[in-house]
Amino acid sequence: MSKYVIGLTGGIACGKSNISRALKEAGVPVIDADEISRNVTAMGGPALPAIREKWGDQVFDGDELNRRALSDIVFADPQAREALNAIIHPMVLSEIHRQMDETDGPVVMDVPLLFEVGMDSWCQEIWCAYVPQKEQVRRVRKRGKITYAEALRRIHSQMPVMEKRKRADHVIRTTGTKEESGRRALALWQDAVKRINEAKGDAHP
């Protein structure tokens, strides 16, 4: 892939979405896999017929997907999680490609499962949002109002964030304020753009 792609990833509740939001607000082109996933599973979304066929009315409130009911199923059963990914991932990938083609210059690709699905191979550099697991558990429990065991199950459904951290080029620790995390990400973006422009200058004296 010739475009300069920066992969943004991190564990669940590690502050990645806040970083993505800060970049978007600063005018950085961000392709957001979570947002695309929400769109394909929204009311009338293209993923809903296959989800209903697989799990039936138990994961719906009328025509609307009951995300909590579906989450309870897929986080408790790896096979169910794989089945859901098989439905959603091709749609998400197709939309990522479409947005990539419509974006000029470097782009940030925000993908929670970047390493798990092999999309790190698309990237020239990778940033990882990180907090220690204790803080991860606290945030997951607060966000979902779930038990400690349920929080751990959701965290362990992904590659350990320490492993993601080791494989990333830059780590953004999000234990401070949201503003601090956003400034750190924007500084990384500005540095990347500077390096890209300098490389272009060397290639075309």
PDB file of C-alpha atoms in Angstrom:
ATOM      1  CA  MET A   1       0.000   0.000   0.000  1.00  0.00           C
ATOM      2  CA  SER A   2       1.686   3.230  -1.188  1.00  0.00           C
ATOM      3  CA  LYS A   3      -0.213   5.600   1.124  1.00  0.00           C
ATOM      4  CA  TYR A   4       1.466   6.413   4.446  1.00  0.00           C
ATOM      5  CA  VAL A   5      -0.777   4.697   6.990  1.00  0.00           C
ATOM      6  CA  ILE A   6      -0.470   5.163  10.747  1.00  0.00           C
ATOM      7  CA  GLY A   7      -2.193   2.392  12.679  1.00  0.00           C
ATOM      8  CA  LEU A   8      -3.814   3.422  15.963  1.00  0.00           C
ATOM      9  CA  THR A   9      -4.694   0.559  18.289  1.00  0.00           C
ATOM     10  CA  GLY A  10      -4.869  -0.369  21.960  1.00  0.00           C
ATOM     11  CA  GLY A  11      -6.678  -2.574  24.418  1.00  0.00           C
ATOM     12  CA  ILE A  12     -10.303  -2.163  25.412  1.00  0.00           C
ATOM     13  CA  ALA A  13     -10.830   0.959  27.577  1.00  0.00           C
ATOM     14  CA  CYS A  14      -7.270   2.167  26.978  1.00  0.00           C
ATOM     15  CA  GLY A  15      -8.331   5.589  25.690  1.00  0.00           C
ATOM     16  CA  LYS A  16      -7.939   4.971  21.969  1.00  0.00           C
ATOM     17  CA  SER A  17     -11.317   6.485  21.064  1.00  0.00           C
ATOM     18  CA  ASN A  18     -10.462   9.711  22.868  1.00  0.00           C
ATOM     19  CA  ILE A  19      -7.181   9.936  20.960  1.00  0.00           C
ATOM     20  CA  SER A  20      -9.029   9.309  17.698  1.00  0.00           C
ATOM     21  CA  ARG A  21     -11.564  12.026  18.562  1.00  0.00           C
ATOM     22  CA  ALA A  22      -8.817  14.543  19.391  1.00  0.00           C
ATOM     23  CA  LEU A  23      -7.110  13.879  16.068  1.00  0.00           C
ATOM     24  CA  LYS A  24     -10.374  14.288  14.140  1.00  0.00           C
ATOM     25  CA  GLU A  25     -11.104  17.579  15.924  1.00  0.00           C
ATOM     26  CA  ALA A  26      -7.655  18.818  14.854  1.00  0.00           C
ATOM     27  CA  GLY A  27      -8.472  18.020  11.224  1.00  0.00           C
ATOM     28  CA  VAL A  28      -6.397  14.843  10.958  1.00  0.00           C
ATOM     29  CA  PRO A  29      -7.858  12.292   8.481  1.00  0.00           C
ATOM     30  CA  VAL A  30      -8.904   9.319  10.619  1.00  0.00           C
ATOM     31  CA  ILE A  31     -10.505   6.121   9.359  1.00  0.00           C
ATOM     32  CA  ASP A  32     -12.371   4.752  12.379  1.00  0.00           C
ATOM     33  CA  ALA A  33     -13.096   1.009  12.289  1.00  0.00           C
ATOM     34  CA  ASP A  34     -15.291   1.228  15.416  1.00  0.00           C
ATOM     35  CA  GLU A  35     -17.438   3.906  13.810  1.00  0.00           C
ATOM     36  CA  ILE A  36     -17.770   1.852  10.629  1.00  0.00           C
ATOM     37  CA  SER A  37     -18.703  -1.206  12.689  1.00  0.00           C
ATOM     38  CA  ARG A  38     -21.392   0.781  14.510  1.00  0.00           C
ATOM     39  CA  ASN A  39     -22.749   1.992  11.180  1.00  0.00           C
ATOM     40  CA  VAL A  40     -23.065  -1.487   9.654  1.00  0.00           C
ATOM     41  CA  THR A  41     -24.897  -2.673  12.788  1.00  0.00           C
ATOM     42  CA  ALA A  42     -27.101   0.431  13.194  1.00  0.00           C
ATOM     43  CA  MET A  43     -30.827   0.379  12.430  1.00  0.00           C
ATOM     44  CA  GLY A  44     -31.180  -0.842   8.861  1.00  0.00           C
ATOM     45  CA  GLY A  45     -27.451  -1.653   8.663  1.00  0.00           C
ATOM     46  CA  PRO A  46     -26.218  -4.303   6.217  1.00  0.00           C
ATOM     47  CA  ALA A  47     -24.934  -6.640   8.965  1.00  0.00           C
ATOM     48  CA  LEU A  48     -28.281  -7.000  10.753  1.00  0.00           C
ATOM     49  CA  PRO A  49     -29.927  -9.684   8.566  1.00  0.00           C
ATOM     50  CA  ALA A  50     -26.991 -12.077   9.040  1.00  0.00           C
ATOM     51  CA  ILE A  51     -26.853 -11.337  12.787  1.00  0.00           C
ATOM     52  CA  ARG A  52     -30.577 -12.035  13.134  1.00  0.00           C
ATOM     53  CA  GLU A  53     -30.222 -15.249  11.136  1.00  0.00           C
ATOM     54  CA  LYS A  54     -27.400 -16.402  13.416  1.00  0.00           C
ATOM     55  CA  TRP A  55     -28.765 -15.418  16.870  1.00  0.00           C
ATOM     56  CA  GLY A  56     -32.435 -14.648  16.286  1.00  0.00           C
ATOM     57  CA  ASP A  57     -34.647 -12.167  18.105  1.00  0.00           C
ATOM     58  CA  GLN A  58     -32.796 -12.577  21.431  1.00  0.00           C
ATOM     59  CA  VAL A  59     -30.250  -9.938  20.346  1.00  0.00           C
ATOM     60  CA  PHE A  60     -32.806  -7.470  18.963  1.00  0.00           C
ATOM     61  CA  ASP A  61     -35.255  -4.961  20.373  1.00  0.00           C
ATOM     62  CA  GLY A  62     -37.672  -4.876  17.465  1.00  0.00           C
ATOM     63  CA  ASP A  63     -35.589  -3.827  14.449  1.00  0.00           C
ATOM     64  CA  GLU A  64     -32.749  -2.440  16.561  1.00  0.00           C
ATOM     65  CA  LEU A  65     -29.738  -4.490  17.614  1.00  0.00           C
ATOM     66  CA  ASN A  66     -29.476  -5.004  21.374  1.00  0.00           C
ATOM     67  CA  ARG A  67     -25.740  -4.474  21.639  1.00  0.00           C
ATOM     68  CA  ARG A  68     -25.541  -5.474  25.303  1.00  0.00           C
ATOM     69  CA  ALA A  69     -27.293  -8.805  24.644  1.00  0.00           C
ATOM     70  CA  LEU A  70     -25.000  -9.541  21.708  1.00  0.00           C
ATOM     71  CA  SER A  71     -21.902  -8.529  23.695  1.00  0.00           C
ATOM     72  CA  ASP A  72     -22.869 -10.879  26.527  1.00  0.00           C
ATOM     73  CA  ILE A  73     -22.973 -13.750  24.036  1.00  0.00           C
ATOM     74  CA  VAL A  74     -19.808 -13.067  22.051  1.00  0.00           C
ATOM     75  CA  PHE A  75     -17.571 -12.192  24.999  1.00  0.00           C
ATOM     76  CA  ALA A  76     -18.551 -15.449  26.716  1.00  0.00           C
ATOM     77  CA  ASP A  77     -18.009 -17.668  23.650  1.00  0.00           C
ATOM     78  CA  PRO A  78     -14.962 -17.420  21.352  1.00  0.00           C
ATOM     79  CA  GLN A  79     -16.805 -19.277  18.567  1.00  0.00           C
ATOM     80  CA  ALA A  80     -19.673 -16.789  18.706  1.00  0.00           C
ATOM     81  CA  ARG A  81     -17.128 -13.949  18.591  1.00  0.00           C
ATOM     82  CA  GLU A  82     -15.527 -15.486  15.501  1.00  0.00           C
ATOM     83  CA  ALA A  83     -18.944 -15.863  13.874  1.00  0.00           C
ATOM     84  CA  LEU A  84     -19.751 -12.201  14.505  1.00  0.00           C
ATOM     85  CA  ASN A  85     -16.357 -11.108  13.186  1.00  0.00           C
ATOM     86  CA  ALA A  86     -16.940 -13.167  10.038  1.00  0.00           C
ATOM     87  CA  ILE A  87     -20.120 -11.174   9.435  1.00  0.00           C
ATOM     88  CA  ILE A  88     -18.836  -7.695  10.263  1.00  0.00           C
ATOM     89  CA  HIS A  89     -15.143  -7.656   9.290  1.00  0.00           C
ATOM     90  CA  PRO A  90     -15.572  -7.955   5.492  1.00  0.00           C
ATOM     91  CA  MET A  91     -17.998  -5.010   5.536  1.00  0.00           C
ATOM     92  CA  VAL A  92     -15.654  -2.949   7.687  1.00  0.00           C
ATOM     93  CA  LEU A  93     -12.646  -3.766   5.484  1.00  0.00           C
ATOM     94  CA  SER A  94     -14.543  -2.785   2.354  1.00  0.00           C
ATOM     95  CA  GLU A  95     -15.455   0.601   3.830  1.00  0.00           C
ATOM     96  CA  ILE A  96     -11.890   1.166   5.104  1.00  0.00           C
ATOM     97  CA  HIS A  97     -10.587   0.595   1.571  1.00  0.00           C
ATOM     98  CA  ARG A  98     -13.183   2.991   0.172  1.00  0.00           C
ATOM     99  CA  GLN A  99     -12.274   5.742   2.627  1.00  0.00           C
ATOM    100  CA  MET A 100      -8.558   5.129   2.079  1.00  0.00           C
ATOM    101  CA  ASP A 101      -8.990   5.628  -1.668  1.00  0.00           C
ATOM    102  CA  GLU A 102     -10.778   8.936  -1.048  1.00  0.00           C
ATOM    103  CA  THR A 103      -8.103  10.329   1.311  1.00  0.00           C
ATOM    104  CA  ASP A 104      -5.070  12.227   0.049  1.00  0.00           C
ATOM    105  CA  GLY A 105      -1.790  12.137   1.933  1.00  0.00           C
ATOM    106  CA  PRO A 106      -1.075  10.297   5.207  1.00  0.00           C
ATOM    107  CA  VAL A 107      -3.949   8.872   7.221  1.00  0.00           C
ATOM    108  CA  VAL A 108      -4.559   7.429  10.688  1.00  0.00           C
ATOM    109  CA  MET A 109      -6.343   4.067  10.669  1.00  0.00           C
ATOM    110  CA  ASP A 110      -8.017   3.462  14.037  1.00  0.00           C
ATOM    111  CA  VAL A 111      -8.478  -0.309  14.430  1.00  0.00           C
ATOM    112  CA  PRO A 112      -8.882  -1.996  17.848  1.00  0.00           C
ATOM    113  CA  LEU A 113      -7.928  -5.443  16.497  1.00  0.00           C
ATOM    114  CA  LEU A 114      -5.134  -4.161  14.253  1.00  0.00           C
ATOM    115  CA  PHE A 115      -2.663  -6.921  15.161  1.00  0.00           C
ATOM    116  CA  GLU A 116      -5.288  -9.633  15.638  1.00  0.00           C
ATOM    117  CA  VAL A 117      -6.595  -9.332  12.059  1.00  0.00           C
ATOM    118  CA  GLY A 118      -3.190  -8.707  10.454  1.00  0.00           C
ATOM    119  CA  MET A 119      -3.849  -5.095   9.448  1.00  0.00           C
ATOM    120  CA  ASP A 120      -0.569  -4.012  11.020  1.00  0.00           C
ATOM    121  CA  SER A 121       0.953  -5.066   7.675  1.00  0.00           C
ATOM    122  CA  TRP A 122      -0.864  -2.106   6.076  1.00  0.00           C
ATOM    123  CA  CYS A 123       0.899   0.403   8.327  1.00  0.00           C
ATOM    124  CA  GLN A 124       4.150   2.321   8.054  1.00  0.00           C
ATOM    125  CA  GLU A 125       4.027   3.031  11.788  1.00  0.00           C
ATOM    126  CA  ILE A 126       1.818   2.013  14.704  1.00  0.00           C
ATOM    127  CA  TRP A 127       0.673   3.897  17.797  1.00  0.00           C
ATOM    128  CA  CYS A 128      -0.716   2.095  20.829  1.00  0.00           C
ATOM    129  CA  ALA A 129      -2.975   3.614  23.483  1.00  0.00           C
ATOM    130  CA  TYR A 130      -2.036   2.083  26.817  1.00  0.00           C
ATOM    131  CA  VAL A 131      -3.020   1.897  30.483  1.00  0.00           C
ATOM    132  CA  PRO A 132      -2.008  -0.779  33.034  1.00  0.00           C
ATOM    133  CA  GLN A 133      -4.474  -3.672  33.315  1.00  0.00           C
ATOM    134  CA  LYS A 134      -5.698  -2.582  36.759  1.00  0.00           C
ATOM    135  CA  GLU A 135      -6.886   0.715  35.256  1.00  0.00           C
ATOM    136  CA  GLN A 136      -8.259  -1.121  32.230  1.00  0.00           C
ATOM    137  CA  VAL A 137     -10.440  -3.293  34.472  1.00  0.00           C
ATOM    138  CA  ARG A 138     -11.671  -0.268  36.414  1.00  0.00           C
ATOM    139  CA  ARG A 139     -12.668   1.542  33.224  1.00  0.00           C
ATOM    140  CA  VAL A 140     -14.357  -1.491  31.650  1.00  0.00           C
ATOM    141  CA  ARG A 141     -16.390  -2.121  34.801  1.00  0.00           C
ATOM    142  CA  LYS A 142     -17.415   1.516  35.070  1.00  0.00           C
ATOM    143  CA  ARG A 143     -18.364   1.767  31.397  1.00  0.00           C
ATOM    144  CA  GLY A 144     -20.357  -1.444  31.204  1.00  0.00           C
ATOM    145  CA  LYS A 145     -21.514  -1.770  34.839  1.00  0.00           C
ATOM    146  CA  ILE A 146     -20.266  -5.366  34.837  1.00  0.00           C
ATOM    147  CA  THR A 147     -18.490  -7.658  37.288  1.00  0.00           C
ATOM    148  CA  TYR A 148     -14.745  -7.969  37.700  1.00  0.00           C
ATOM    149  CA  ALA A 149     -14.810 -11.407  36.034  1.00  0.00           C
ATOM    150  CA  GLU A 150     -16.809 -10.089  33.072  1.00  0.00           C
ATOM    151  CA  ALA A 151     -14.381  -7.194  32.658  1.00  0.00           C
ATOM    152  CA  LEU A 152     -11.414  -9.567  32.603  1.00  0.00           C
ATOM    153  CA  ARG A 153     -13.155 -11.788  30.064  1.00  0.00           C
ATOM    154  CA  ARG A 154     -13.610  -8.826  27.728  1.00  0.00           C
ATOM    155  CA  ILE A 155     -10.014  -7.702  28.178  1.00  0.00           C
ATOM    156  CA  HIS A 156      -8.687 -11.215  27.574  1.00  0.00           C
ATOM    157  CA  SER A 157     -10.744 -11.548  24.378  1.00  0.00           C
ATOM    158  CA  GLN A 158      -8.092  -9.349  22.739  1.00  0.00           C
ATOM    159  CA  MET A 159      -4.341  -9.572  22.418  1.00  0.00           C
ATOM    160  CA  PRO A 160      -2.800  -8.413  25.745  1.00  0.00           C
ATOM    161  CA  VAL A 161      -2.202  -4.679  25.654  1.00  0.00           C
ATOM    162  CA  MET A 162       1.392  -5.243  26.824  1.00  0.00           C
ATOM    163  CA  GLU A 163       2.002  -7.270  23.670  1.00  0.00           C
ATOM    164  CA  LYS A 164       0.457  -4.536  21.528  1.00  0.00           C
ATOM    165  CA  ARG A 165       2.629  -2.024  23.334  1.00  0.00           C
ATOM    166  CA  LYS A 166       5.794  -4.021  22.548  1.00  0.00           C
ATOM    167  CA  ARG A 167       4.892  -4.214  18.861  1.00  0.00           C
ATOM    168  CA  ALA A 168       4.022  -0.531  18.461  1.00  0.00           C
ATOM    169  CA  ASP A 169       6.386   2.216  17.307  1.00  0.00           C
ATOM    170  CA  HIS A 170       4.929   4.743  19.750  1.00  0.00           C
ATOM    171  CA  VAL A 171       2.988   4.276  23.000  1.00  0.00           C
ATOM    172  CA  ILE A 172       0.467   6.854  24.214  1.00  0.00           C
ATOM    173  CA  ARG A 173      -0.126   6.333  27.924  1.00  0.00           C
ATOM    174  CA  THR A 174      -3.611   7.592  28.752  1.00  0.00           C
ATOM    175  CA  THR A 175      -3.527   7.620  32.559  1.00  0.00           C
ATOM    176  CA  GLY A 176      -3.453  11.432  32.531  1.00  0.00           C
ATOM    177  CA  THR A 177      -6.154  13.757  31.247  1.00  0.00           C
ATOM    178  CA  LYS A 178      -7.873  13.340  27.896  1.00  0.00           C
ATOM    179  CA  GLU A 179      -6.323  16.626  26.807  1.00  0.00           C
ATOM    180  CA  GLU A 180      -2.816  15.349  27.569  1.00  0.00           C
ATOM    181  CA  SER A 181      -3.402  12.177  25.548  1.00  0.00           C
ATOM    182  CA  GLY A 182      -4.803  14.219  22.671  1.00  0.00           C
ATOM    183  CA  ARG A 183      -1.807  16.576  22.657  1.00  0.00           C
ATOM    184  CA  ARG A 184       0.598  13.628  22.655  1.00  0.00           C
ATOM    185  CA  ALA A 185      -1.171  12.079  19.651  1.00  0.00           C
ATOM    186  CA  LEU A 186      -1.239  15.376  17.768  1.00  0.00           C
ATOM    187  CA  ALA A 187       2.492  15.861  18.406  1.00  0.00           C
ATOM    188  CA  LEU A 188       3.126  12.373  16.990  1.00  0.00           C
ATOM    189  CA  TRP A 189       1.030  13.240  13.935  1.00  0.00           C
ATOM    190  CA  GLN A 190       2.912  16.494  13.333  1.00  0.00           C
ATOM    191  CA  ASP A 191       6.221  14.655  13.659  1.00  0.00           C
ATOM    192  CA  ALA A 192       5.076  11.991  11.168  1.00  0.00           C
ATOM    193  CA  VAL A 193       3.952  14.627   8.631  1.00  0.00           C
ATOM    194  CA  LYS A 194       7.301  16.399   8.995  1.00  0.00           C
ATOM    195  CA  ARG A 195       9.201  13.155   8.384  1.00  0.00           C
ATOM    196  CA  ILE A 196       7.039  12.303   5.373  1.00  0.00           C
ATOM    197  CA  ASN A 197       7.576  15.736   3.829  1.00  0.00           C
ATOM    198  CA  GLU A 198      11.314  15.569   4.470  1.00  0.00           C
ATOM    199  CA  ALA A 199      11.453  12.148   2.786  1.00  0.00           C
ATOM    200  CA  LYS A 200       9.632  13.564  -0.224  1.00  0.00           C
ATOM    201  CA  GLY A 201      12.157  16.376  -0.382  1.00  0.00           C
ATOM    202  CA  ASP A 202      15.037  13.894  -0.377  1.00  0.00           C
ATOM    203  CA  ALA A 203      13.357  11.885  -3.131  1.00  0.00           C
ATOM    204  CA  HIS A 204      12.764  14.967  -5.314  1.00  0.00           C
ATOM    205  CA  PRO A 205      15.683  17.391  -4.892  1.00  0.00           C
TER     206      PRO A 205
END
